[in-house]
mmCIF file of C-alpha atoms in Angstrom:
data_model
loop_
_atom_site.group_PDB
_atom_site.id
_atom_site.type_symbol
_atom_site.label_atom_id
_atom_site.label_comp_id
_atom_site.label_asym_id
_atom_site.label_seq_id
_atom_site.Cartn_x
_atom_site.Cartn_y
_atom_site.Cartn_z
ATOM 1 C CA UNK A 48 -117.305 -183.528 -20.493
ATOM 2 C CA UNK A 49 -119.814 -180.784 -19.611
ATOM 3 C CA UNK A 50 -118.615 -177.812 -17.846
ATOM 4 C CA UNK A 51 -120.638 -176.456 -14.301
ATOM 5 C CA UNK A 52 -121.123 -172.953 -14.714
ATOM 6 C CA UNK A 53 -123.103 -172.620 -11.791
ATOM 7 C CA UNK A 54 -120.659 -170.722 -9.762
ATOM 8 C CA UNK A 55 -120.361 -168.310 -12.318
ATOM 9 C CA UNK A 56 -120.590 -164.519 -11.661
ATOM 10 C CA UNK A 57 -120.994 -161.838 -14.167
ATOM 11 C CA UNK A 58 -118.246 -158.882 -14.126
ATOM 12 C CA UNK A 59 -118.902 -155.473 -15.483
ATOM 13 C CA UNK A 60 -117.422 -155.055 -18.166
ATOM 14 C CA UNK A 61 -113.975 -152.231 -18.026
ATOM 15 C CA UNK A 62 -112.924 -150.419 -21.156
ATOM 16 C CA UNK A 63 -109.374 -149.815 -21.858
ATOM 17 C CA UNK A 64 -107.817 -146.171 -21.977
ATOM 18 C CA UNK A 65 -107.566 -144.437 -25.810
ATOM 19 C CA UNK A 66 -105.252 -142.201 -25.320
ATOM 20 C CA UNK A 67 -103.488 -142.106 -21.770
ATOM 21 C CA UNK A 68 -102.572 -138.301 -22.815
ATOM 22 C CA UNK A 69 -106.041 -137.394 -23.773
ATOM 23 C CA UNK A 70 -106.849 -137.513 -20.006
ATOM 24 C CA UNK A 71 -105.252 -136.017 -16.795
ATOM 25 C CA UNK A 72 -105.894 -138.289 -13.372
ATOM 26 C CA UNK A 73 -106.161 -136.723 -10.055
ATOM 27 C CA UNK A 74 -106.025 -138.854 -7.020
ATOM 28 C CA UNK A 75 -106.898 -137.114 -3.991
ATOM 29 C CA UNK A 76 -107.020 -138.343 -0.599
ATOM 30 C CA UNK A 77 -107.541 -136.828 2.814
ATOM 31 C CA UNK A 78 -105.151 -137.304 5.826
ATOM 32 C CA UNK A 79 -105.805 -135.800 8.998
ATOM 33 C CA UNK A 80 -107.786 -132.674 7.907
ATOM 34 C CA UNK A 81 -105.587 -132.043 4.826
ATOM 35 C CA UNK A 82 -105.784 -132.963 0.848
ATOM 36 C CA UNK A 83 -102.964 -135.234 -0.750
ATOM 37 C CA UNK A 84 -103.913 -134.902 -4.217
ATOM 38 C CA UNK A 85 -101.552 -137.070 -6.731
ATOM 39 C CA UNK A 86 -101.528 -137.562 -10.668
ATOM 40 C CA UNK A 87 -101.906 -141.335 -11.486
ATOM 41 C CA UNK A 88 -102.656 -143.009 -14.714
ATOM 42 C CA UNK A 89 -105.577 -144.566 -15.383
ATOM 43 C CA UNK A 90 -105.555 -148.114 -16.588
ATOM 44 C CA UNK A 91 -109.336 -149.145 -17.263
ATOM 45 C CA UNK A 92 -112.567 -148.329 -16.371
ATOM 46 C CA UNK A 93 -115.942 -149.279 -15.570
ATOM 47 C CA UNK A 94 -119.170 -147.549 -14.677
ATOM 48 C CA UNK A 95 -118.742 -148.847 -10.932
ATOM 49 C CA UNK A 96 -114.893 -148.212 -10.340
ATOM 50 C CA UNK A 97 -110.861 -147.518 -11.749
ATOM 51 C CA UNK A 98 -108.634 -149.831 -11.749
ATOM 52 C CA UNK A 99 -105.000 -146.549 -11.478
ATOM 53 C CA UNK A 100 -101.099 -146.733 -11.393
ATOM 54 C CA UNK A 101 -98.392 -144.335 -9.555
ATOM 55 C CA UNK A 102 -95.511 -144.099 -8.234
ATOM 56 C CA UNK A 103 -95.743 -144.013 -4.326
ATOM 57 C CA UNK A 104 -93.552 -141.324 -2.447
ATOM 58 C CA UNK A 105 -91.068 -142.808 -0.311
ATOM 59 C CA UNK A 106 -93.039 -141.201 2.581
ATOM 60 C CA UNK A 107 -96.482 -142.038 1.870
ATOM 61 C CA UNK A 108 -98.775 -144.371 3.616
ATOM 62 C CA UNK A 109 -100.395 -147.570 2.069
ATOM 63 C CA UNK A 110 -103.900 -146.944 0.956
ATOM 64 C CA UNK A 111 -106.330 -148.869 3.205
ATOM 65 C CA UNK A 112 -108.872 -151.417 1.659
ATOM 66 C CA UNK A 113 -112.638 -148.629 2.643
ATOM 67 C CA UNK A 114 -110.275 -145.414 2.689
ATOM 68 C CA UNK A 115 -112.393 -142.745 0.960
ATOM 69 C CA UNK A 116 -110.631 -140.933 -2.357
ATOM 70 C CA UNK A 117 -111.736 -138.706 -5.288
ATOM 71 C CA UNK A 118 -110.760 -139.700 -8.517
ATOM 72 C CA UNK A 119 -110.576 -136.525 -11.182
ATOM 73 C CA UNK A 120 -110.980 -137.308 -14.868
ATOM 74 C CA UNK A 121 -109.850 -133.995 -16.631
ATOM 75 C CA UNK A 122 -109.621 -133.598 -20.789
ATOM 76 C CA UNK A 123 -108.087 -130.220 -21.369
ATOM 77 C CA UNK A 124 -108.495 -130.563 -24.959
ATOM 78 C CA UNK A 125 -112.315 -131.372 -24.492
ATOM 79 C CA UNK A 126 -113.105 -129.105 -21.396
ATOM 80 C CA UNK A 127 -114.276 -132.794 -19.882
ATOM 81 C CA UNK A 128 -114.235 -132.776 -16.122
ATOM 82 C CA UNK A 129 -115.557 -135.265 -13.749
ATOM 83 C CA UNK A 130 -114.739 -135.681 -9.940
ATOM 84 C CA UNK A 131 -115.802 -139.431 -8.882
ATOM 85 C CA UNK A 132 -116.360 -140.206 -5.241
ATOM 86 C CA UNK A 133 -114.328 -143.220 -4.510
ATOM 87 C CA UNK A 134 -113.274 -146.010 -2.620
ATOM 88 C CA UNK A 135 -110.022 -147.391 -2.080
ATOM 89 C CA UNK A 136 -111.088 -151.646 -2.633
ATOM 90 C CA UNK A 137 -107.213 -153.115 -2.934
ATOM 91 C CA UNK A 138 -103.667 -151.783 -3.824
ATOM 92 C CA UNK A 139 -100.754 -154.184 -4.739
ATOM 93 C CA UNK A 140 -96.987 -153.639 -5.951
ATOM 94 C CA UNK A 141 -96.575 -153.867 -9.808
ATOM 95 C CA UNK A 142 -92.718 -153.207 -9.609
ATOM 96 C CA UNK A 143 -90.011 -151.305 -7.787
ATOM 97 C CA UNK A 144 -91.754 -148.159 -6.447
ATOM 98 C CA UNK A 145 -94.887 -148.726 -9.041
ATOM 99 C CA UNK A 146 -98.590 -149.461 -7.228
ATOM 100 C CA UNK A 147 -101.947 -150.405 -8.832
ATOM 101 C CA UNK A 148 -104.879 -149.421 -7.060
ATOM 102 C CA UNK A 149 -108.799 -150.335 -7.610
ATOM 103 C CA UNK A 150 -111.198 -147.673 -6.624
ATOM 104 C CA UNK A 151 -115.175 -148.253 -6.335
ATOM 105 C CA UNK A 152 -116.914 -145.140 -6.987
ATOM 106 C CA UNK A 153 -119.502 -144.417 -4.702
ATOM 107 C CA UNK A 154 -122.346 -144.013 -7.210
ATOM 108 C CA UNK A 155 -122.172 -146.334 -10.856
ATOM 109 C CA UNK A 156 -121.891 -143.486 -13.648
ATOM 110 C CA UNK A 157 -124.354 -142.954 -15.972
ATOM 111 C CA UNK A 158 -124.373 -144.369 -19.509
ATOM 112 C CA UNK A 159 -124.677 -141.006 -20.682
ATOM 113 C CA UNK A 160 -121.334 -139.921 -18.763
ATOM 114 C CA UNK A 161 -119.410 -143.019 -19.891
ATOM 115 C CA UNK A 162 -120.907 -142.408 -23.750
ATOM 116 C CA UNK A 163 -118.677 -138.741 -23.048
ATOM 117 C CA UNK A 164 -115.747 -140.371 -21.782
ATOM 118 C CA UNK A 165 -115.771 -142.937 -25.778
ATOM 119 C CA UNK A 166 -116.705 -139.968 -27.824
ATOM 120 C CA UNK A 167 -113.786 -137.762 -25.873
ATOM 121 C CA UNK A 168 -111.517 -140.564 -26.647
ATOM 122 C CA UNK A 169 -110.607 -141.097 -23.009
ATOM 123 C CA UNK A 170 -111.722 -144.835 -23.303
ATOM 124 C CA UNK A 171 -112.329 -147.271 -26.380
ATOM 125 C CA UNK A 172 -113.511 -150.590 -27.311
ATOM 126 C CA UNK A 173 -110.087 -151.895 -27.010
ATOM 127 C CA UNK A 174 -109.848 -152.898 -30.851
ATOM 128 C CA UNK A 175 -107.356 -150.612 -32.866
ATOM 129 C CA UNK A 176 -108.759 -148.260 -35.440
ATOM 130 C CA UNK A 177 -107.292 -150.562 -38.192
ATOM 131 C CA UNK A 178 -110.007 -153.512 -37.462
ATOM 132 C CA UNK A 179 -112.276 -151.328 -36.858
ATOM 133 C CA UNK A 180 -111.678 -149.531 -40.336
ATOM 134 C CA UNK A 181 -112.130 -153.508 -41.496
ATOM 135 C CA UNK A 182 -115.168 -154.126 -39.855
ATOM 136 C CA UNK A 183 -117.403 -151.517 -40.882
ATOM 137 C CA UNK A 184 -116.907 -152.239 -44.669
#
């Protein structure tokens, strides 16, 4: 039986996180003429957008789907530092007081910036360095 892959649509591809600790995520968003930054992990990436996790403050308001954030990639151990004009595309419970949220940036990143963020060891090809010790023999 042949299969109809004429629906099919292409997705970017998102690399997975290297070291979570290598890299120091700053959410910020602005409410009412003021700055709510936050520190959320980030879960994968892709030159068009971040898919993040944190824990929500009892008092904080859901993100809206459009709401405009700036996502903060900072490496203190490779002086890396990017600030990413975002927006807020979903959010969705992952568990008791735990959120996900997927930001589009505002511009794609250049392969040049995402080449820094594999050779800072913020991001890798998602195979462990054993099988890749393997494969290059």
């Amino acid at each position: 039986m042949a299969t109809d892959n004429s629906s099919y649509v292409g997705r970017k591809p998102r690399h997975q996180v290297g070291d979570p600790s290598a890299v120091t995520v700053r959410l910020t968003r602005s409410v009412a003429d003021q700055a709510d930054t936050m520190t959320v992990e980030l879960l994968d990436f892709a030159r068009s957008g971040a898919r993040l996790r944190f824990t929500e403050p009892a008092d904080a308001r859901p993100f809206a789907p459009g709401e405009r954030v700036t996502v903060r990639l900072v490496s203190e151990n490779s002086k890396f530092d990017l600030e990413l004009p975002a927006a807020v595309r979903w959010q969705s419970a992952e568990g008791p007081g735990l959120w996900l949220l997927g930001c589009e940036f505002k511009e794609q990143i250049s392969l040049e910036v995402l080449g820094e963020l594999f050779l800072n060891e913020i991001l890798n090809d998602g195979r462990s360095l054993a099988s890749r010790a393997v494969s290059s023999r």
